[in-house]
Every structure is written in structure tokens, then in C-alpha cells.
Amino acid sequence: MMPLNAPALPDQVTLEALAARLDPASPPAVEVQGLDMGYYLVRLHHAGGESLLVDEHGETRRFTGTQWISRALAPLGLTHGILTWADVTDEMVGLPESPPVDTATRLAHGTRLAFMTPG
């Protein structure tokens, strides 16, 4: 797992607040979580835990593609992230319940993304 030495952030953070609080020398780890229906959420992992990217109303910010995440985060100096997927197997009828995947495992087995989409 990557070191999470980025300064702590609140549990929920807007792009504007992130831009104001971001330390370029110690950026947070960016998790891009893929959901069903083609939506993506952004979680930021740092020394204080993790933060969810939200809009100005405090609602979870949903993206319809990784290129939109790239366009939002690359100007802030965040150059890459880790794509993970929500585990839906527990929702399947007849399967035994399994423990949730912890954050370190989820990030370790995710797919690396580069934020290089031109604005």
C-alpha cells in the first residue's frame, strides 16, 4: 500500500476546499470507485482517513467517466488515481456472506489511472 502521509482532510470535501487545502508535496491517494450504471465516485485517502468528494450542496459528486475526474483533479496537481469497483457479490441471492474488503486491499488491487485528459 502507498504511504498515506497527506495532511488530513474533512470527511467530505468539495473541489474548491480540496484546492485550498491540498499540499502538493504530500498529495492524498485518489480512489476512483466504479459503480453500476457507469457512475464513479472519488475518495481521497490521507493521514486522517478518507474523504468523499462532494458538490457544493454536500451531495456525493458522481462522475460519468474517468475523463471528467481527470479534468477536475489534474488542474489541482493530482496526476493519478486507483480505480476500484464496488463489490456486489454480497447482494447475490444464495451466496454466503463475506466480510467487506478493507481499504488497503482495495487500493492494492485496484487499477492505476493517469489524469491526463486535456481540459
GROMACS .gro file of N, CA and C in nm:
model
  357
    1MET      N    1   0.084  -0.119   0.000
    1MET     CA    2   0.000   0.000   0.000
    1MET      C    3   0.088   0.124   0.000
    2MET      N    4   0.041   0.227  -0.065
    2MET     CA    5   0.116   0.352  -0.071
    2MET      C    6   0.109   0.423   0.063
    3PRO      N    7   0.214   0.501   0.096
    3PRO     CA    8   0.211   0.575   0.222
    3PRO      C    9   0.104   0.684   0.217
    4LEU      N   10   0.033   0.698   0.327
    4LEU     CA   11  -0.072   0.799   0.333
    4LEU      C   12  -0.028   0.910   0.429
    5ASN      N   13   0.069   0.989   0.382
    5ASN     CA   14   0.122   1.096   0.466
    5ASN      C   15   0.065   1.232   0.432
    6ALA      N   16  -0.037   1.235   0.346
    6ALA     CA   17  -0.101   1.362   0.310
    6ALA      C   18  -0.173   1.418   0.433
    7PRO      N   19  -0.174   1.549   0.447
    7PRO     CA   20  -0.246   1.610   0.560
    7PRO      C   21  -0.393   1.567   0.562
    8ALA      N   22  -0.446   1.558   0.682
    8ALA     CA   23  -0.585   1.517   0.700
    8ALA      C   24  -0.681   1.616   0.636
    9LEU      N   25  -0.791   1.563   0.586
    9LEU     CA   26  -0.899   1.642   0.526
    9LEU      C   27  -1.028   1.608   0.599
   10PRO      N   28  -1.133   1.690   0.584
   10PRO     CA   29  -1.263   1.655   0.645
   10PRO      C   30  -1.321   1.531   0.577
   11ASP      N   31  -1.423   1.471   0.639
   11ASP     CA   32  -1.487   1.350   0.583
   11ASP      C   33  -1.545   1.375   0.445
   12GLN      N   34  -1.594   1.495   0.421
   12GLN     CA   35  -1.646   1.534   0.290
   12GLN      C   36  -1.575   1.661   0.248
   13VAL      N   37  -1.540   1.668   0.119
   13VAL     CA   38  -1.466   1.784   0.071
   13VAL      C   39  -1.510   1.818  -0.071
   14THR      N   40  -1.526   1.947  -0.097
   14THR     CA   41  -1.559   1.993  -0.233
   14THR      C   42  -1.428   2.014  -0.309
   15LEU      N   43  -1.438   2.028  -0.441
   15LEU     CA   44  -1.319   2.057  -0.522
   15LEU      C   45  -1.253   2.186  -0.477
   16GLU      N   46  -1.334   2.287  -0.446
   16GLU     CA   47  -1.281   2.416  -0.405
   16GLU      C   48  -1.205   2.405  -0.273
   17ALA      N   49  -1.263   2.333  -0.177
   17ALA     CA   50  -1.197   2.315  -0.048
   17ALA      C   51  -1.070   2.231  -0.064
   18LEU      N   52  -1.077   2.131  -0.151
   18LEU     CA   53  -0.960   2.048  -0.176
   18LEU      C   54  -0.847   2.132  -0.235
   19ALA      N   55  -0.879   2.217  -0.331
   19ALA     CA   56  -0.778   2.303  -0.393
   19ALA      C   57  -0.712   2.393  -0.288
   20ALA      N   58  -0.790   2.442  -0.193
   20ALA     CA   59  -0.736   2.531  -0.091
   20ALA      C   60  -0.650   2.457   0.012
   21ARG      N   61  -0.679   2.331   0.037
   21ARG     CA   62  -0.611   2.257   0.143
   21ARG      C   63  -0.504   2.161   0.092
   22LEU      N   64  -0.496   2.142  -0.037
   22LEU     CA   65  -0.405   2.043  -0.095
   22LEU      C   66  -0.259   2.082  -0.075
   23ASP      N   67  -0.179   1.988  -0.029
   23ASP     CA   68  -0.035   2.008  -0.015
   23ASP      C   69   0.033   1.936  -0.131
   24PRO      N   70   0.085   2.010  -0.230
   24PRO     CA   71   0.145   1.945  -0.347
   24PRO      C   72   0.260   1.851  -0.312
   25ALA      N   73   0.327   1.873  -0.200
   25ALA     CA   74   0.438   1.787  -0.160
   25ALA      C   75   0.389   1.653  -0.104
   26SER      N   76   0.266   1.648  -0.055
   26SER     CA   77   0.210   1.526   0.003
   26SER      C   78   0.064   1.511  -0.039
   27PRO      N   79   0.040   1.478  -0.166
   27PRO     CA   80  -0.099   1.466  -0.212
   27PRO      C   81  -0.166   1.340  -0.155
   28PRO      N   82  -0.297   1.344  -0.141
   28PRO     CA   83  -0.368   1.225  -0.095
   28PRO      C   84  -0.370   1.120  -0.206
   29ALA      N   85  -0.392   0.995  -0.167
   29ALA     CA   86  -0.415   0.889  -0.266
   29ALA      C   87  -0.559   0.905  -0.315
   30VAL      N   88  -0.577   0.900  -0.446
   30VAL     CA   89  -0.708   0.920  -0.506
   30VAL      C   90  -0.765   0.784  -0.546
   31GLU      N   91  -0.879   0.749  -0.488
   31GLU     CA   92  -0.951   0.626  -0.526
   31GLU      C   93  -1.070   0.666  -0.611
   32VAL      N   94  -1.078   0.608  -0.728
   32VAL     CA   95  -1.192   0.628  -0.817
   32VAL      C   96  -1.273   0.499  -0.809
   33GLN      N   97  -1.388   0.506  -0.746
   33GLN     CA   98  -1.470   0.386  -0.726
   33GLN      C   99  -1.576   0.377  -0.834
   34GLY      N  100  -1.568   0.272  -0.914
   34GLY     CA  101  -1.667   0.247  -1.017
   34GLY      C  102  -1.791   0.184  -0.957
   35LEU      N  103  -1.906   0.234  -0.998
   35LEU     CA  104  -2.034   0.181  -0.952
   35LEU      C  105  -2.112   0.130  -1.072
   36ASP      N  106  -2.221   0.062  -1.046
   36ASP     CA  107  -2.310   0.020  -1.154
   36ASP      C  108  -2.366   0.143  -1.224
   37MET      N  109  -2.414   0.126  -1.345
   37MET     CA  110  -2.478   0.231  -1.423
   37MET      C  111  -2.378   0.335  -1.476
   38GLY      N  112  -2.247   0.305  -1.472
   38GLY     CA  113  -2.148   0.395  -1.529
   38GLY      C  114  -2.114   0.518  -1.447
   39TYR      N  115  -2.137   0.513  -1.317
   39TYR     CA  116  -2.102   0.625  -1.231
   39TYR      C  117  -1.971   0.596  -1.157
   40TYR      N  118  -1.901   0.703  -1.123
   40TYR     CA  119  -1.777   0.693  -1.048
   40TYR      C  120  -1.780   0.793  -0.933
   41LEU      N  121  -1.728   0.752  -0.818
   41LEU     CA  122  -1.713   0.838  -0.701
   41LEU      C  123  -1.564   0.856  -0.675
   42VAL      N  124  -1.528   0.963  -0.606
   42VAL     CA  125  -1.387   0.987  -0.573
   42VAL      C  126  -1.372   0.990  -0.422
   43ARG      N  127  -1.278   0.909  -0.373
   43ARG     CA  128  -1.241   0.909  -0.232
   43ARG      C  129  -1.094   0.948  -0.225
   44LEU      N  130  -1.061   1.030  -0.128
   44LEU     CA  131  -0.923   1.074  -0.107
   44LEU      C  132  -0.873   1.013   0.023
   45HIS      N  133  -0.761   0.943   0.016
   45HIS     CA  134  -0.704   0.875   0.133
   45HIS      C  135  -0.584   0.955   0.182
   46HIS      N  136  -0.580   0.978   0.313
   46HIS     CA  137  -0.479   1.066   0.373
   46HIS      C  138  -0.453   1.021   0.515
   47ALA      N  139  -0.366   1.093   0.584
   47ALA     CA  140  -0.327   1.056   0.720
   47ALA      C  141  -0.445   1.050   0.816
   48GLY      N  142  -0.550   1.128   0.790
   48GLY     CA  143  -0.665   1.130   0.880
   48GLY      C  144  -0.774   1.030   0.844
   49GLY      N  145  -0.753   0.950   0.742
   49GLY     CA  146  -0.853   0.852   0.700
   49GLY      C  147  -0.887   0.870   0.554
   50GLU      N  148  -1.016   0.886   0.525
   50GLU     CA  149  -1.057   0.907   0.387
   50GLU      C  150  -1.166   1.013   0.380
   51SER      N  151  -1.172   1.080   0.266
   51SER     CA  152  -1.270   1.185   0.241
   51SER      C  153  -1.343   1.155   0.112
   52LEU      N  154  -1.469   1.189   0.108
   52LEU     CA  155  -1.551   1.172  -0.010
   52LEU      C  156  -1.563   1.307  -0.080
   53LEU      N  157  -1.545   1.308  -0.212
   53LEU     CA  158  -1.560   1.431  -0.289
   53LEU      C  159  -1.709   1.458  -0.307
   54VAL      N  160  -1.752   1.578  -0.267
   54VAL     CA  161  -1.894   1.616  -0.273
   54VAL      C  162  -1.910   1.746  -0.351
   55ASP      N  163  -2.035   1.777  -0.387
   55ASP     CA  164  -2.063   1.904  -0.455
   55ASP      C  165  -2.088   2.013  -0.351
   56GLU      N  166  -2.124   2.130  -0.397
   56GLU     CA  167  -2.143   2.244  -0.306
   56GLU      C  168  -2.262   2.227  -0.212
   57HIS      N  169  -2.349   2.129  -0.238
   57HIS     CA  170  -2.465   2.102  -0.152
   57HIS      C  171  -2.438   1.987  -0.055
   58GLY      N  172  -2.317   1.933  -0.057
   58GLY     CA  173  -2.282   1.822   0.031
   58GLY      C  174  -2.324   1.686  -0.022
   59GLU      N  175  -2.372   1.682  -0.145
   59GLU     CA  176  -2.412   1.555  -0.207
   59GLU      C  177  -2.290   1.490  -0.272
   60THR      N  178  -2.285   1.358  -0.268
   60THR     CA  179  -2.174   1.287  -0.331
   60THR      C  180  -2.162   1.328  -0.476
   61ARG      N  181  -2.043   1.365  -0.515
   61ARG     CA  182  -2.020   1.407  -0.654
   61ARG      C  183  -2.001   1.282  -0.739
   62ARG      N  184  -2.092   1.263  -0.835
   62ARG     CA  185  -2.085   1.146  -0.925
   62ARG      C  186  -2.034   1.192  -1.061
   63PHE      N  187  -1.945   1.113  -1.115
   63PHE     CA  188  -1.890   1.139  -1.248
   63PHE      C  189  -1.937   1.029  -1.342
   64THR      N  190  -1.953   1.062  -1.469
   64THR     CA  191  -1.999   0.963  -1.567
   64THR      C  192  -1.885   0.905  -1.648
   65GLY      N  193  -1.764   0.938  -1.615
   65GLY     CA  194  -1.647   0.882  -1.681
   65GLY      C  195  -1.520   0.930  -1.614
   66THR      N  196  -1.415   0.851  -1.630
   66THR     CA  197  -1.288   0.889  -1.566
   66THR      C  198  -1.228   1.014  -1.628
   67GLN      N  199  -1.263   1.044  -1.753
   67GLN     CA  200  -1.210   1.165  -1.815
   67GLN      C  201  -1.260   1.290  -1.742
   68TRP      N  202  -1.382   1.287  -1.686
   68TRP     CA  203  -1.435   1.401  -1.612
   68TRP      C  204  -1.364   1.416  -1.478
   69ILE      N  205  -1.327   1.304  -1.419
   69ILE     CA  206  -1.249   1.309  -1.295
   69ILE      C  207  -1.112   1.369  -1.325
   70SER      N  208  -1.052   1.325  -1.433
   70SER     CA  209  -0.923   1.378  -1.475
   70SER      C  210  -0.929   1.528  -1.496
   71ARG      N  211  -1.033   1.576  -1.563
   71ARG     CA  212  -1.047   1.719  -1.588
   71ARG      C  213  -1.067   1.800  -1.460
   72ALA      N  214  -1.125   1.737  -1.359
   72ALA     CA  215  -1.147   1.806  -1.231
   72ALA      C  216  -1.021   1.805  -1.144
   73LEU      N  217  -0.947   1.693  -1.143
   73LEU     CA  218  -0.836   1.679  -1.049
   73LEU      C  219  -0.699   1.716  -1.105
   74ALA      N  220  -0.676   1.696  -1.234
   74ALA     CA  221  -0.544   1.726  -1.291
   74ALA      C  222  -0.503   1.873  -1.270
   75PRO      N  223  -0.596   1.970  -1.286
   75PRO     CA  224  -0.555   2.109  -1.261
   75PRO      C  225  -0.513   2.136  -1.117
   76LEU      N  226  -0.550   2.048  -1.025
   76LEU     CA  227  -0.510   2.063  -0.885
   76LEU      C  228  -0.373   2.000  -0.858
   77GLY      N  229  -0.316   1.938  -0.961
   77GLY     CA  230  -0.186   1.873  -0.945
   77GLY      C  231  -0.196   1.726  -0.910
   78LEU      N  232  -0.316   1.671  -0.905
   78LEU     CA  233  -0.332   1.527  -0.879
   78LEU      C  234  -0.317   1.455  -1.013
   79THR      N  235  -0.215   1.373  -1.025
   79THR     CA  236  -0.177   1.316  -1.154
   79THR      C  237  -0.224   1.174  -1.179
   80HIS      N  238  -0.265   1.105  -1.073
   80HIS     CA  239  -0.307   0.966  -1.092
   80HIS      C  240  -0.402   0.922  -0.980
   81GLY      N  241  -0.468   0.811  -1.004
   81GLY     CA  242  -0.559   0.754  -0.906
   81GLY      C  243  -0.561   0.603  -0.920
   82ILE      N  244  -0.643   0.541  -0.840
   82ILE     CA  245  -0.658   0.396  -0.842
   82ILE      C  246  -0.805   0.365  -0.861
   83LEU      N  247  -0.836   0.292  -0.967
   83LEU     CA  248  -0.974   0.254  -0.998
   83LEU      C  249  -1.009   0.127  -0.923
   84THR      N  250  -1.117   0.133  -0.847
   84THR     CA  251  -1.168   0.017  -0.776
   84THR      C  252  -1.315   0.000  -0.813
   85TRP      N  253  -1.369  -0.115  -0.782
   85TRP     CA  254  -1.509  -0.143  -0.813
   85TRP      C  255  -1.582  -0.185  -0.688
   86ALA      N  256  -1.706  -0.142  -0.676
   86ALA     CA  257  -1.790  -0.182  -0.564
   86ALA      C  258  -1.811  -0.333  -0.571
   87ASP      N  259  -1.804  -0.399  -0.456
   87ASP     CA  260  -1.823  -0.544  -0.451
   87ASP      C  261  -1.971  -0.573  -0.436
   88VAL      N  262  -2.030  -0.633  -0.539
   88VAL     CA  263  -2.174  -0.659  -0.536
   88VAL      C  264  -2.207  -0.805  -0.508
   89THR      N  265  -2.107  -0.889  -0.484
   89THR     CA  266  -2.136  -1.031  -0.467
   89THR      C  267  -2.221  -1.060  -0.344
   90ASP      N  268  -2.212  -0.977  -0.241
   90ASP     CA  269  -2.293  -0.999  -0.121
   90ASP      C  270  -2.441  -0.980  -0.149
   91GLU      N  271  -2.473  -0.914  -0.259
   91GLU     CA  272  -2.613  -0.890  -0.293
   91GLU      C  273  -2.674  -1.007  -0.369
   92MET      N  274  -2.592  -1.102  -0.410
   92MET     CA  275  -2.642  -1.214  -0.488
   92MET      C  276  -2.718  -1.312  -0.397
   93VAL      N  277  -2.830  -1.354  -0.440
   93VAL     CA  278  -2.912  -1.446  -0.362
   93VAL      C  279  -2.843  -1.582  -0.352
   94GLY      N  280  -2.836  -1.636  -0.231
   94GLY     CA  281  -2.783  -1.770  -0.212
   94GLY      C  282  -2.633  -1.777  -0.186
   95LEU      N  283  -2.561  -1.668  -0.200
   95LEU     CA  284  -2.418  -1.671  -0.172
   95LEU      C  285  -2.395  -1.647  -0.024
   96PRO      N  286  -2.296  -1.713   0.034
   96PRO     CA  287  -2.267  -1.688   0.175
   96PRO      C  288  -2.213  -1.546   0.194
   97GLU      N  289  -2.242  -1.492   0.310
   97GLU     CA  290  -2.196  -1.356   0.339
   97GLU      C  291  -2.044  -1.357   0.355
   98SER      N  292  -1.980  -1.258   0.301
   98SER     CA  293  -1.834  -1.247   0.313
   98SER      C  294  -1.801  -1.112   0.376
   99PRO      N  295  -1.686  -1.104   0.444
   99PRO     CA  296  -1.650  -0.977   0.507
   99PRO      C  297  -1.616  -0.874   0.399
  100PRO      N  298  -1.640  -0.746   0.427
  100PRO     CA  299  -1.607  -0.643   0.328
  100PRO      C  300  -1.456  -0.636   0.307
  101VAL      N  301  -1.415  -0.591   0.191
  101VAL     CA  302  -1.274  -0.576   0.158
  101VAL      C  303  -1.224  -0.448   0.225
  102ASP      N  304  -1.111  -0.459   0.296
  102ASP     CA  305  -1.058  -0.341   0.365
  102ASP      C  306  -0.993  -0.245   0.264
  103THR      N  307  -0.976  -0.122   0.306
  103THR     CA  308  -0.925  -0.016   0.219
  103THR      C  309  -0.788  -0.050   0.161
  104ALA      N  310  -0.697  -0.098   0.243
  104ALA     CA  311  -0.561  -0.128   0.195
  104ALA      C  312  -0.564  -0.232   0.083
  105THR      N  313  -0.645  -0.335   0.099
  105THR     CA  314  -0.656  -0.439  -0.004
  105THR      C  315  -0.720  -0.384  -0.130
  106ARG      N  316  -0.824  -0.305  -0.112
  106ARG     CA  317  -0.893  -0.246  -0.226
  106ARG      C  318  -0.797  -0.160  -0.309
  107LEU      N  319  -0.718  -0.077  -0.243
  107LEU     CA  320  -0.624   0.008  -0.314
  107LEU      C  321  -0.508  -0.071  -0.374
  108ALA      N  322  -0.463  -0.173  -0.304
  108ALA     CA  323  -0.351  -0.254  -0.353
  108ALA      C  324  -0.386  -0.329  -0.481
  109HIS      N  325  -0.512  -0.366  -0.496
  109HIS     CA  326  -0.553  -0.447  -0.612
  109HIS      C  327  -0.629  -0.367  -0.717
  110GLY      N  328  -0.635  -0.236  -0.701
  110GLY     CA  329  -0.703  -0.152  -0.800
  110GLY      C  330  -0.618  -0.133  -0.925
  111THR      N  331  -0.676  -0.067  -1.022
  111THR     CA  332  -0.608  -0.038  -1.148
  111THR      C  333  -0.564   0.108  -1.148
  112ARG      N  334  -0.436   0.131  -1.178
  112ARG     CA  335  -0.384   0.268  -1.181
  112ARG      C  336  -0.439   0.346  -1.297
  113LEU      N  337  -0.476   0.473  -1.271
  113LEU     CA  338  -0.524   0.564  -1.374
  113LEU      C  339  -0.432   0.687  -1.380
  114ALA      N  340  -0.412   0.740  -1.498
  114ALA     CA  341  -0.339   0.866  -1.512
  114ALA      C  342  -0.439   0.976  -1.545
  115PHE      N  343  -0.427   1.089  -1.478
  115PHE     CA  344  -0.515   1.203  -1.503
  115PHE      C  345  -0.444   1.295  -1.603
  116MET      N  346  -0.468   1.270  -1.730
  116MET     CA  347  -0.401   1.346  -1.835
  116MET      C  348  -0.498   1.400  -1.939
  117THR      N  349  -0.627   1.396  -1.912
  117THR     CA  350  -0.726   1.441  -2.009
  117THR      C  351  -0.715   1.592  -2.028
  118PRO      N  352  -0.698   1.639  -2.152
  118PRO     CA  353  -0.693   1.783  -2.174
  118PRO      C  354  -0.828   1.847  -2.143
  119GLY      N  355  -0.824   1.964  -2.082
  119GLY     CA  356  -0.946   2.036  -2.046
  119GLY      C  357  -1.014   2.088  -2.164
   0.00000   0.00000   0.00000
